[in-house]
């Protein structure tokens, strides 16, 4: 019996996806939960998992091809005991006890037992860090290569450094042609970047943007952050400035419902949950681009909870990609370039949000405090707003509430 594997809808707005890479080939055994391919959606690169045990009998879409949602991309032959095509027949058969409480697929566990692989030393590449078959096979192959290299390396093959009066340099440094990177070239735009470009243009063309900027005294917040991080050091929690801003924005949204609303054509839709989105830049090796992770019910979460969730989502976004649930339902977005030293910028609204806050760096400068000139930290933040939902006076009132929370951060702890 065979079943069809189709291009899944991996985001709420996804219409097509790019099949980046097959991790399985025709004839390979597949277990439920195994990652069989990487798919690039309109928002991120995500893993396609198998839902049944069997053998991959046919691949209908090749690496790099774009496919509409719902189109058949492969066929899976259901078998009771599908043999593993890439496991040598000479593998030992002595089995060890199962690993208690470890996230590992059945196939990976069997291979680990057969090859005597220490699973605890492997960082799983499956969902939620699960150890899957390819992780075990890669560990086996790495062990073989290391053993082979150790057996064939000769003393004269080792590169010895040359010691000078000021530094140590290798004696066989490759010469890189100067200016090679300046040659004319073109690189294809990833599907994600194409969708991002399309939506940003649509946002600017269809939403009447305007901006409002305000400066904030950051010294009270920075002092509190320093104190709290000392107290939380033993638990491994380190609060960022952005964690404080997420909570400040969420609490201010609770007081100003228009900032938790969307334009609906013939109505304004006011959302119940306060879900703050945080913009995350992806590394170039993963195609670059930008995704927005969702901190749900941010007005009801502590600073510690916001920090832990933000850290987890940021790491996952840059490593394996976020799920639809982890990116959906934002009602307000924060874009923070302060960590890069940027002092001021404006951002484009992320539909269907009605506002986005562009946050700069907390800069040490001469400031006036209670009529005296002192040195303090000041942060500039700019709201980009949908004028169909939020007018200027509403924006000013929201920023005043935000200012009160940022400059009196004790309110964030209750």
JSON list of C-alpha atoms in Angstrom, two decimals, residues 20 24 48 155 221:
[
{"chain": "A", "resi": 20, "resn": "UNK", "atom": "CA", "xyz": [15.14, 22.88, -0.75]},
{"chain": "A", "resi": 24, "resn": "UNK", "atom": "CA", "xyz": [15.72, 10.78, 2.15]},
{"chain": "A", "resi": 48, "resn": "UNK", "atom": "CA", "xyz": [8.92, 18.20, 6.60]},
{"chain": "A", "resi": 155, "resn": "UNK", "atom": "CA", "xyz": [54.60, 13.45, 11.07]},
{"chain": "A", "resi": 221, "resn": "UNK", "atom": "CA", "xyz": [15.25, 50.45, 33.70]}
]
